[in-house]
Short mmCIF file of C-alpha atoms in Angstrom, two decimals:
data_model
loop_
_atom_site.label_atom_id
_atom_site.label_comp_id
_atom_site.label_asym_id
_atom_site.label_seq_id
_atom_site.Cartn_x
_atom_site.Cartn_y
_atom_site.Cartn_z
CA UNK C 201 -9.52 4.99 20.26
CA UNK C 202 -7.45 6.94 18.11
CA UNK C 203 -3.40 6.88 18.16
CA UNK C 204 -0.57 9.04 16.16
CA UNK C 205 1.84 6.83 14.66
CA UNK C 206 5.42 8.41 14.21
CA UNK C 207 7.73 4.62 14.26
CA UNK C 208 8.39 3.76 11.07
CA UNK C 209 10.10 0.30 11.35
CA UNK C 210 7.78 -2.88 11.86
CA UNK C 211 4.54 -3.27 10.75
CA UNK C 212 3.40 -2.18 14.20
CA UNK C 213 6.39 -1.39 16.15
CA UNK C 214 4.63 1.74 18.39
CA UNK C 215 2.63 -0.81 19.82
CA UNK C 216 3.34 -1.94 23.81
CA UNK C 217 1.74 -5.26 23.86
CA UNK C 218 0.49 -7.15 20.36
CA UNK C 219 -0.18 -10.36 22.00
CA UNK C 220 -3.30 -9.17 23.44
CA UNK C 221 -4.76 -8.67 20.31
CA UNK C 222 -6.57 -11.48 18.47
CA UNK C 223 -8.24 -9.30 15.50
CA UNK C 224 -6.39 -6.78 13.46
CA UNK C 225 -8.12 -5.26 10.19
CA UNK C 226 -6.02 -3.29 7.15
CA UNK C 227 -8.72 -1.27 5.65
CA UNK C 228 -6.93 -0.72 1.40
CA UNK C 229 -4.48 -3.69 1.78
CA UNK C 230 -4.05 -3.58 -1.91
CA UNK C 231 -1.35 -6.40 -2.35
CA UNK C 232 -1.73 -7.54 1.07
CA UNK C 233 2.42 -6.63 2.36
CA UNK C 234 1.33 -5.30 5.69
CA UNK C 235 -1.27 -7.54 6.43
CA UNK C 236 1.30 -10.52 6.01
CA UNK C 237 4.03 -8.95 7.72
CA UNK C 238 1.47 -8.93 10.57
CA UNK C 239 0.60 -12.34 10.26
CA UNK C 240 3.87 -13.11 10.00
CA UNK C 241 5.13 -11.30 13.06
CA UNK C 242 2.53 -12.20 15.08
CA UNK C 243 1.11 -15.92 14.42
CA UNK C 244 -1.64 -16.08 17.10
CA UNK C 245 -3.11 -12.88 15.83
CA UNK C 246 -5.93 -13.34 12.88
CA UNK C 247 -5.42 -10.55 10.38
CA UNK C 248 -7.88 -9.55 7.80
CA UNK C 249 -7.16 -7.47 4.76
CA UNK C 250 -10.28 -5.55 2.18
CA UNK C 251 -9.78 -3.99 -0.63
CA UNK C 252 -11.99 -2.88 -3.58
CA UNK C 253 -9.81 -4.91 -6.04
CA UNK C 254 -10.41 -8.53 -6.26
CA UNK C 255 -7.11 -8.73 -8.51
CA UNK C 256 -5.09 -7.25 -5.23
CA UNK C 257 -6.91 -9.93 -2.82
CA UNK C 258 -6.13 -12.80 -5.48
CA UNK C 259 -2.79 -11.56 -5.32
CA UNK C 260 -2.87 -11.56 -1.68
CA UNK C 261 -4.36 -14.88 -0.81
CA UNK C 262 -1.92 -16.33 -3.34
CA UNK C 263 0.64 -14.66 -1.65
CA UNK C 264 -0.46 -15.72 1.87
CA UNK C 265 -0.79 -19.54 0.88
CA UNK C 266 2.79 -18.94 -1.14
CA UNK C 267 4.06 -18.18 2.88
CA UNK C 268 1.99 -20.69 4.85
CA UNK C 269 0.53 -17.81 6.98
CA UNK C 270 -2.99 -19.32 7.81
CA UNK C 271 -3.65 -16.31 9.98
CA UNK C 272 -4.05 -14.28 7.05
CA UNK C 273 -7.21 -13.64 5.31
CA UNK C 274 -8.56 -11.25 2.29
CA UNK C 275 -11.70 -10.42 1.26
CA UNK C 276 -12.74 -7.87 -1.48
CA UNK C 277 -14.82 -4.65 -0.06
CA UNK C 278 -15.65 -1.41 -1.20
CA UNK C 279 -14.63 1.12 1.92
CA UNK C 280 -17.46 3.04 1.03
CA UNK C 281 -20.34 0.46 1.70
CA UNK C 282 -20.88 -1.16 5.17
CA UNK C 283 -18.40 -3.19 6.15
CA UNK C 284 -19.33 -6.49 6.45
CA UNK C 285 -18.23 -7.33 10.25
CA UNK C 286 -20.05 -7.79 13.62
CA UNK C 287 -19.90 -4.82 16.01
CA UNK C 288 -16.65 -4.36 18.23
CA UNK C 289 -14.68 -7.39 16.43
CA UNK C 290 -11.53 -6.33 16.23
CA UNK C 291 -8.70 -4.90 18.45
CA UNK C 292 -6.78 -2.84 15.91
CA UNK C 293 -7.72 -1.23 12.42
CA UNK C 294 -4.93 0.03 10.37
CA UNK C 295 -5.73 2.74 7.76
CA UNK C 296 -2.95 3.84 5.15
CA UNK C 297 -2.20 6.12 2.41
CA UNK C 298 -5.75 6.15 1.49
CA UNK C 299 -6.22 10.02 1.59
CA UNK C 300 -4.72 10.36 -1.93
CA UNK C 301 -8.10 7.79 -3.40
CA UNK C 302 -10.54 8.26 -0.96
CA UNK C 303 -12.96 10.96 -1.41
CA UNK C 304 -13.44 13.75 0.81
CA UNK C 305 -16.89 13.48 1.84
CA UNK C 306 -16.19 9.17 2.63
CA UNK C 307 -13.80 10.11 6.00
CA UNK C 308 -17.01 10.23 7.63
CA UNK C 309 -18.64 7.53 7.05
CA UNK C 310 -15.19 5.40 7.13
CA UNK C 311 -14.23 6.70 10.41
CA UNK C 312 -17.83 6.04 12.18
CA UNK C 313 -17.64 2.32 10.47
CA UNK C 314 -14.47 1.85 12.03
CA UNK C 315 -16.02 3.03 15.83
CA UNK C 316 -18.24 0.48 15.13
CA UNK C 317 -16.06 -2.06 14.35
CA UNK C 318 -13.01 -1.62 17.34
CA UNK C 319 -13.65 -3.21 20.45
CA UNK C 320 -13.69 -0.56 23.38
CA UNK C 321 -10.22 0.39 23.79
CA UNK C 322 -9.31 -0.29 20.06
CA UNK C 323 -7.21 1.18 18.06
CA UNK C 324 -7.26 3.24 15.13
CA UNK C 325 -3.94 3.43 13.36
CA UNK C 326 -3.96 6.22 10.72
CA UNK C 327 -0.76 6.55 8.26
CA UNK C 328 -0.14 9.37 5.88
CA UNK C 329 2.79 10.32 3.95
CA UNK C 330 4.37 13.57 4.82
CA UNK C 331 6.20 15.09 1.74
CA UNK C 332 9.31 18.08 2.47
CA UNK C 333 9.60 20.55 0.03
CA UNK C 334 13.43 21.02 -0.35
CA UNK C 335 15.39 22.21 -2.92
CA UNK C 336 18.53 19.79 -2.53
CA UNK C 337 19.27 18.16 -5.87
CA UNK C 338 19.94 14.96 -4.48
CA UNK C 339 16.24 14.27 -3.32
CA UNK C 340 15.11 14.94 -7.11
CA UNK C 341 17.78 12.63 -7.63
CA UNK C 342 15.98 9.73 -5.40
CA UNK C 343 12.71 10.93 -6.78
CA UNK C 344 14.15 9.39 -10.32
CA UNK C 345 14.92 6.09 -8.68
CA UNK C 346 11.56 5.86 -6.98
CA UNK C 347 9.86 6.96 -10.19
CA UNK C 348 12.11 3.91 -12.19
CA UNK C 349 11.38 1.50 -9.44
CA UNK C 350 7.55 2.32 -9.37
CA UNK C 351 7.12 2.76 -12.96
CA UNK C 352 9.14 -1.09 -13.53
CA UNK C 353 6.83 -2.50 -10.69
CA UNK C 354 3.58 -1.00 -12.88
CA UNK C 355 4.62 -2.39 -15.66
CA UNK C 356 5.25 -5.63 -14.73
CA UNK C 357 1.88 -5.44 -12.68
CA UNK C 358 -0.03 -4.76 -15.94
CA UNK C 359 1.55 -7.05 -18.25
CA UNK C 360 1.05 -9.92 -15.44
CA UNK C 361 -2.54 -9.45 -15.96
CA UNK C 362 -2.47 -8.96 -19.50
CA UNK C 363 -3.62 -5.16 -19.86
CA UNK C 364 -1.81 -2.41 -21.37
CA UNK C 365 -1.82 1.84 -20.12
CA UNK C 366 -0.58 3.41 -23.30
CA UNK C 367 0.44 7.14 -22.61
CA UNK C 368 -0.18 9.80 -24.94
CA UNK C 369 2.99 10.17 -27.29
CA UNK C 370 3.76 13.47 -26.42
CA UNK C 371 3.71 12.10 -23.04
CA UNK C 372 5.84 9.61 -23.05
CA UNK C 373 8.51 11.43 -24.53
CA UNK C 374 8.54 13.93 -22.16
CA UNK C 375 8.64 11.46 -19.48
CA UNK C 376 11.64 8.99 -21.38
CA UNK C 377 13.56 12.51 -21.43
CA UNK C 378 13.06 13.75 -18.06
CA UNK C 379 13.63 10.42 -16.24
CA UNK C 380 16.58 9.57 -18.74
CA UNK C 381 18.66 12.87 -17.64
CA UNK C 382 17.83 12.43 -13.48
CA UNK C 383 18.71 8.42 -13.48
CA UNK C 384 22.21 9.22 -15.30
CA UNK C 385 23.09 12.27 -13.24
CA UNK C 386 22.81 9.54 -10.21
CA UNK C 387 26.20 8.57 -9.23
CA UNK C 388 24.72 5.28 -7.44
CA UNK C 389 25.43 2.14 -10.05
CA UNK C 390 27.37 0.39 -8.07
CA UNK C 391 24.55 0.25 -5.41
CA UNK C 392 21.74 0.02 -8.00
CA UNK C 393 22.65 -1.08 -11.10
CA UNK C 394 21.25 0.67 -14.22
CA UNK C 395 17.72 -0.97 -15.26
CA UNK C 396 15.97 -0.81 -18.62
CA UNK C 397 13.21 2.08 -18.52
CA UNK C 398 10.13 0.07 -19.73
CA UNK C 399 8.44 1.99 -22.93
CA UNK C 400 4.91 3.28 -21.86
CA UNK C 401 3.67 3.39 -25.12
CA UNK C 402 3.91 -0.61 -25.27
CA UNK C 403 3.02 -0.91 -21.29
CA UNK C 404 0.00 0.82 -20.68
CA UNK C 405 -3.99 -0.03 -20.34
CA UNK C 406 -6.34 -0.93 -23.77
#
C-alpha cells in the first residue's frame, strides 16, 4: 500500500502507469499547486484536494476554474475528523510536509483513514523534507533567498485577505538585520534581482 518516494520532478513522476488511476486524493493541499498539476498532467484522472482552511480551497477552486481544469475539486476538511469518503475510493493518496503541523498522536488515526480510503493495491505517497546540516556558507546564503521569497509570498498572502501579523519590535529588527547582511553578501543580482524586504511590523496579523 505504502511506497518511498525519492523523484523529485513531476507531480508524480515515480509512478509506472497513471492512466489507470481514476481517483487521486492530496490530503493538506493548502493552495491546491499539486493537486492542479495533477489535474493538469493527467485530464482523465479526478483529483480531490482537503484542507482545514476554507481560504486555501477558495483559493484553489478559484485557481482551478482560472485554468479550466474540471478534474479538479476542493473541499475543506479537518485531517483529524473522518474523512468524508466511501470506503476504497481512490487509487492514490498523496500526503506532504504535514509532519511539521500535524500532531504526533493524529499519524494514527490519519494513516488507518487512509487504509480505508485506497482501493486494494493503492497507494500511499508520503513526502517529507530532508534538511543537511552543512556548514558551507553558500547554503546560508540560499537560506536568505528562500527566507525573502517566503517572507514576500506571506506578505502578500496576508494583505490579500486583509489581515496583518505584526512581529514584536525587537523582533523585527533582528530579523531586517540578519536577512539585510545574508541577501547583500549574495553575489546573484543578475539572476535575481534585489527585491524590497516587506516591513513586518506593517505586514503581520491584528
Amino acid at each position: 500500500m505504502s511506497e518511498k518516494t525519492t523523484s523529485g520532478s513531476g507531480p508524480l513522476a515515480e509512478q509506472q502507469d497513471v492512466t489507470t488511476m481514476q481517483r487521486v486524493l492530496d490530503v493538506g493541499c493548502g493552495p491546491g499547486g499539486w493537486v492542479l498539476d495533477v489535474a493538469f498532467a493527467y485530464p482523465k484522472t479526478h483529483v480531490v484536494g482537503i484542507d482545514v482552511s476554507p481560504i486555501m480551497i477558495e483559493y484553489a477552486h478559484a485557481q482551478a476554474w482560472a485554468q479550466g481544469l474540471n478534474n479538479a475539486h476542493f473541499q475543506v476538511m479537518d485531517v483529524r475528523e473522518r474523512l468524508a469518503f466511501p470506503d476504497q475510493h481512490f487509487d492514490l493518496i498523496n500526503i506532504r510536509l504535514l509532519a511539521s503541523v500535524l500532531p504526533t498522536y493524529a499519524w494514527p488515526p490519519l494513516i488507518q483513514a487512509c487504509r480505508r480510503l485506497l482501493r486494494p493495491g493503492g497507494i500511499l505517497r508520503l513526502t517529507e523534507a530532508e534538511n543537511g546540516v552543512t556548514t558551507r556558507a553558500t547554503w546560508e546564503r540560499i537560506g536568505g533567498l528562500c527566507m525573502q521569497a517566503m517572507c514576500q509570498s506571506v506578505a502578500t498572502a496576508l494583505l490579500l485577505v486583509g489581515r496583518r501579523w505584526p512581529l514584536p519590535p525587537c523582533c523585527a529588527r533582528c530579523w531586517s538585520t540578519r536577512a539585510s547582511r545574508i541577501l547583500k553578501s549574495v553575489p546573484m543580482s543578475s539572476i535575481y534581482p534585489p527585491a524590497p524586504l516587506p516591513t513586518w511590523p506593517s505586514v503581520g496579523i491584528s
